[in-house]
């Protein structure tokens, strides 16, 4: 009888250890679970909301993370405060082709340029996780999971639903044209059109609703990202020495509690 009690005790210990291991695998710190949202989307996994624009001045790091602390929002206002303002200029002569072929890799002076992969796929790979590529290609993204900062949702994307995620020009090309890019040479316009600092993969309907609006008339639906969006808009403005309108600068400061 004592020997039988010893055997049962060992089996019980084994079972407890096995259950503990399963629990760690499912709920442990390395498991990136998502939480359903009321509207049918999913919340982003922990750590999956991208990079603070304050820590990503060249746009090469993934995503666009919210700025939540008073210190970061103050730093964001400091960036925006440096932006020059001007009256909006004429849209006459604007054409998308003035900024070069869409998503061309033939661009100098910006990150990812000339790397033998077009700009769109560069950006999908930058911001996506669990990225899958076309067979035989190191460039063409065919599937991924991506956190969309403009809606605050995690999206399962495939190339068959290409328009579900579009690449937004944070500072729209038509806006650039009206604020001074009309006077640039073609090479500089190709740069701003393909600079990762000015590009965010985002929900297609959000991108469509934005058009060529500045921050005074359009902001992302996700209120948590609006300060970061304003800072990124400012970073592009400062890099390319393009002013914004007074109304847009005021709206940008307001998003960071200014």
Coordinates of C-alpha atoms in Angstrom, one line a residue:
X1 CA 0.0 0.0 0.0
X2 CA 2.8 2.6 0.8
X3 CA 4.4 1.8 -2.6
X4 CA 1.1 2.5 -4.4
X5 CA 0.7 5.8 -2.6
X6 CA 4.2 6.8 -3.8
X7 CA 3.3 6.0 -7.4
X8 CA 0.1 8.0 -7.3
X9 CA 2.0 11.0 -5.9
X10 CA 4.5 10.9 -8.7
X11 CA 1.8 10.8 -11.3
X12 CA 0.0 13.7 -9.8
X13 CA 3.2 15.8 -9.8
X14 CA 3.8 14.9 -13.5
X15 CA 0.2 16.0 -14.4
X16 CA 0.6 19.3 -12.5
X17 CA 3.9 20.1 -14.3
X18 CA 2.4 19.3 -17.7
X19 CA -0.6 21.6 -17.1
X20 CA 1.7 24.3 -15.9
X21 CA 3.8 24.0 -19.1
X22 CA 0.7 24.3 -21.3
X23 CA -0.4 27.3 -19.4
X24 CA 3.0 29.0 -19.9
X25 CA 2.9 28.3 -23.6
X26 CA -0.6 29.8 -24.0
X27 CA -0.4 32.7 -21.7
X28 CA 3.4 33.3 -21.3
X29 CA 5.2 36.5 -22.1
X30 CA 6.2 35.4 -25.6
X31 CA 2.6 34.7 -26.7
X32 CA 1.2 37.7 -28.6
X33 CA -2.6 37.3 -28.2
X34 CA -5.1 39.7 -29.5
X35 CA -8.3 40.9 -27.9
X36 CA -11.6 41.1 -29.9
X37 CA -13.0 44.6 -30.3
X38 CA -16.7 45.5 -30.3
X39 CA -16.6 46.5 -34.0
X40 CA -15.2 43.1 -35.1
X41 CA -11.5 44.1 -35.4
X42 CA -8.8 43.1 -33.0
X43 CA -6.7 45.1 -30.6
X44 CA -3.0 45.1 -31.4
X45 CA -0.8 42.6 -29.7
X46 CA 1.4 44.0 -26.9
X47 CA 4.4 45.7 -28.3
X48 CA 2.8 45.7 -31.8
X49 CA 1.9 49.4 -32.1
X50 CA 5.0 50.6 -33.9
X51 CA 7.6 53.2 -33.0
X52 CA 7.4 56.6 -31.4
X53 CA 8.0 59.3 -34.1
X54 CA 10.4 60.9 -31.6
X55 CA 12.5 57.7 -31.8
X56 CA 12.2 57.3 -35.5
X57 CA 13.4 60.5 -37.2
X58 CA 14.3 58.8 -40.5
X59 CA 11.2 56.7 -40.8
X60 CA 13.0 53.4 -41.1
X61 CA 11.5 51.8 -38.0
X62 CA 8.1 50.1 -38.0
X63 CA 4.8 51.9 -37.5
X64 CA 3.6 55.0 -35.6
X65 CA 3.2 54.5 -31.9
X66 CA 1.1 56.8 -29.7
X67 CA 2.7 59.5 -27.6
X68 CA 1.1 59.1 -24.2
X69 CA 3.3 60.7 -21.5
X70 CA 3.3 64.4 -20.8
X71 CA 7.0 64.5 -21.5
X72 CA 6.7 62.9 -24.9
X73 CA 3.7 65.1 -25.8
X74 CA 5.7 68.2 -24.8
X75 CA 8.6 67.0 -27.0
X76 CA 6.1 66.6 -29.8
X77 CA 4.9 70.2 -29.4
X78 CA 8.6 71.3 -29.5
X79 CA 9.0 69.6 -32.9
X80 CA 5.8 71.1 -34.2
X81 CA 6.7 74.6 -33.0
X82 CA 9.7 74.7 -35.4
X83 CA 7.4 74.3 -38.5
X84 CA 7.1 77.4 -40.7
X85 CA 3.7 78.6 -41.9
X86 CA 2.5 80.1 -45.1
X87 CA -0.6 80.7 -47.1
X88 CA -1.6 77.8 -49.3
X89 CA -0.5 78.2 -52.9
X90 CA -2.0 77.3 -56.2
X91 CA -2.8 73.7 -57.2
X92 CA -2.3 74.6 -60.9
X93 CA -0.1 72.1 -62.7
X94 CA -0.3 69.4 -60.1
X95 CA -0.1 65.9 -61.4
X96 CA 0.9 62.7 -59.5
X97 CA 3.4 62.1 -62.3
X98 CA 5.3 65.2 -61.3
X99 CA 6.5 63.1 -58.3
X100 CA 7.7 60.3 -60.4
X101 CA 6.3 56.8 -61.1
X102 CA 4.3 55.5 -58.1
X103 CA 6.5 53.6 -55.6
X104 CA 9.6 53.7 -57.8
X105 CA 12.8 52.2 -56.4
X106 CA 14.8 54.6 -58.6
X107 CA 15.3 57.2 -56.0
X108 CA 18.4 58.6 -54.4
X109 CA 18.9 60.2 -51.0
X110 CA 16.2 58.4 -49.0
X111 CA 16.3 55.2 -47.0
X112 CA 15.4 52.0 -48.9
X113 CA 16.0 53.8 -52.3
X114 CA 17.8 51.6 -54.9
X115 CA 17.5 48.4 -52.8
X116 CA 15.8 46.5 -55.7
X117 CA 12.4 46.5 -54.1
X118 CA 9.6 49.0 -54.8
X119 CA 8.6 51.5 -52.1
X120 CA 5.2 50.0 -51.4
X121 CA 6.7 46.5 -50.6
X122 CA 9.4 48.1 -48.5
X123 CA 6.8 49.8 -46.4
X124 CA 4.6 46.7 -46.0
X125 CA 7.7 44.7 -44.9
X126 CA 8.8 47.6 -42.5
X127 CA 5.5 47.6 -40.6
X128 CA 4.2 44.1 -41.0
X129 CA 4.8 41.1 -38.9
X130 CA 4.6 37.4 -39.9
X131 CA 5.4 38.7 -43.4
X132 CA 5.2 36.2 -46.3
X133 CA 6.8 36.8 -49.7
X134 CA 6.0 35.6 -53.2
X135 CA 7.8 32.4 -54.0
X136 CA 11.3 33.2 -55.3
X137 CA 11.1 36.8 -54.2
X138 CA 12.7 38.7 -51.3
X139 CA 10.6 41.8 -52.2
X140 CA 6.9 41.1 -53.0
X141 CA 4.8 40.8 -49.8
X142 CA 1.9 38.5 -50.2
X143 CA 0.5 38.2 -46.6
X144 CA 1.2 39.7 -43.2
X145 CA -0.3 41.0 -40.0
X146 CA -0.1 44.7 -39.6
X147 CA -1.3 47.2 -37.0
X148 CA -3.0 50.1 -38.6
X149 CA -2.4 53.3 -36.5
X150 CA -5.2 55.2 -38.2
X151 CA -7.9 52.9 -36.9
X152 CA -6.0 51.2 -34.0
X153 CA -6.8 47.7 -35.3
X154 CA -4.6 44.8 -36.2
X155 CA -5.3 43.7 -39.8
X156 CA -4.7 40.3 -41.4
X157 CA -3.7 41.3 -44.9
X158 CA -3.2 39.4 -48.2
X159 CA -2.2 40.6 -51.6
X160 CA -5.7 39.5 -52.9
X161 CA -7.1 42.3 -50.8
X162 CA -4.4 44.8 -51.7
X163 CA -6.6 47.9 -51.3
X164 CA -7.4 47.0 -47.7
X165 CA -4.1 48.5 -46.6
X166 CA -2.9 51.5 -48.6
X167 CA 0.3 53.6 -48.2
X168 CA -0.6 57.1 -47.0
X169 CA 1.6 60.1 -47.8
X170 CA 1.4 61.7 -44.4
X171 CA 2.1 65.1 -46.0
X172 CA 0.0 64.6 -49.2
X173 CA 1.7 65.2 -52.5
X174 CA -0.9 67.7 -53.7
X175 CA -0.4 69.6 -50.4
X176 CA 3.4 69.5 -50.9
X177 CA 2.9 71.0 -54.4
X178 CA 0.7 73.8 -53.1
X179 CA 3.2 74.6 -50.2
X180 CA 6.3 74.8 -52.4
X181 CA 7.1 71.5 -54.1
X182 CA 5.9 73.0 -57.4
X183 CA 9.2 74.9 -57.6
X184 CA 11.4 71.9 -56.9
X185 CA 13.2 69.8 -59.4
X186 CA 11.8 66.4 -60.2
X187 CA 14.4 64.5 -58.2
X188 CA 13.4 66.2 -55.0
X189 CA 9.7 65.5 -55.6
X190 CA 10.5 61.8 -56.2
X191 CA 12.3 61.8 -52.9
X192 CA 9.4 63.1 -50.8
X193 CA 7.0 60.7 -52.6
X194 CA 9.1 57.7 -51.6
X195 CA 10.7 58.8 -48.3
X196 CA 9.7 56.3 -45.6
X197 CA 9.4 59.2 -43.2
X198 CA 6.4 60.4 -45.2
X199 CA 4.8 57.0 -45.6
X200 CA 2.4 55.0 -43.3
X201 CA 0.6 51.8 -44.4
X202 CA -3.0 52.4 -43.2
X203 CA -6.6 51.4 -43.7
X204 CA -7.7 52.1 -47.3
X205 CA -10.9 53.9 -46.4
X206 CA -9.0 56.2 -44.0
X207 CA -6.5 57.0 -46.8
X208 CA -9.3 57.7 -49.3
X209 CA -11.2 60.0 -46.9
X210 CA -8.0 62.0 -46.2
X211 CA -7.4 63.0 -49.8
X212 CA -4.9 65.9 -49.8
X213 CA -6.1 67.4 -46.5
X214 CA -3.9 68.9 -43.8
X215 CA -4.4 68.3 -40.1
X216 CA -6.9 71.1 -39.7
X217 CA -9.4 69.3 -41.9
X218 CA -8.5 65.6 -41.5
X219 CA -7.1 63.5 -38.6
X220 CA -6.9 59.7 -38.1
X221 CA -10.0 58.1 -36.6
X222 CA -7.8 56.7 -33.8
X223 CA -7.6 59.6 -31.4
X224 CA -4.7 58.0 -29.5
X225 CA -2.4 58.4 -32.6
X226 CA -3.2 62.0 -33.4
X227 CA -0.3 63.6 -31.6
X228 CA 2.1 61.1 -33.2
X229 CA 0.5 61.8 -36.6
X230 CA 1.0 65.6 -36.1
X231 CA 4.6 65.1 -35.1
X232 CA 5.3 63.0 -38.2
X233 CA 3.6 65.7 -40.4
X234 CA 6.0 68.2 -38.7
X235 CA 9.0 66.0 -39.3
X236 CA 8.3 65.8 -43.0
X237 CA 7.7 69.5 -43.1
X238 CA 11.0 70.3 -41.4
X239 CA 13.0 67.8 -43.4
X240 CA 11.8 69.2 -46.8
X241 CA 11.5 72.8 -45.6
X242 CA 7.9 72.9 -46.6
X243 CA 5.6 75.2 -44.6
X244 CA 2.1 74.4 -43.4
X245 CA -0.9 76.6 -43.1
X246 CA -1.5 78.5 -39.9
X247 CA -4.7 76.5 -39.3
X248 CA -2.8 73.2 -39.8
X249 CA 0.0 74.2 -37.4
X250 CA -2.6 75.2 -34.8
X251 CA -4.4 71.9 -35.2
X252 CA -1.1 69.9 -35.0
X253 CA -0.2 71.6 -31.7
X254 CA -3.7 70.9 -30.3
X255 CA -3.3 67.2 -30.9
X256 CA -0.3 67.2 -28.5
X257 CA -2.1 69.3 -25.8
X258 CA -0.9 72.6 -27.2

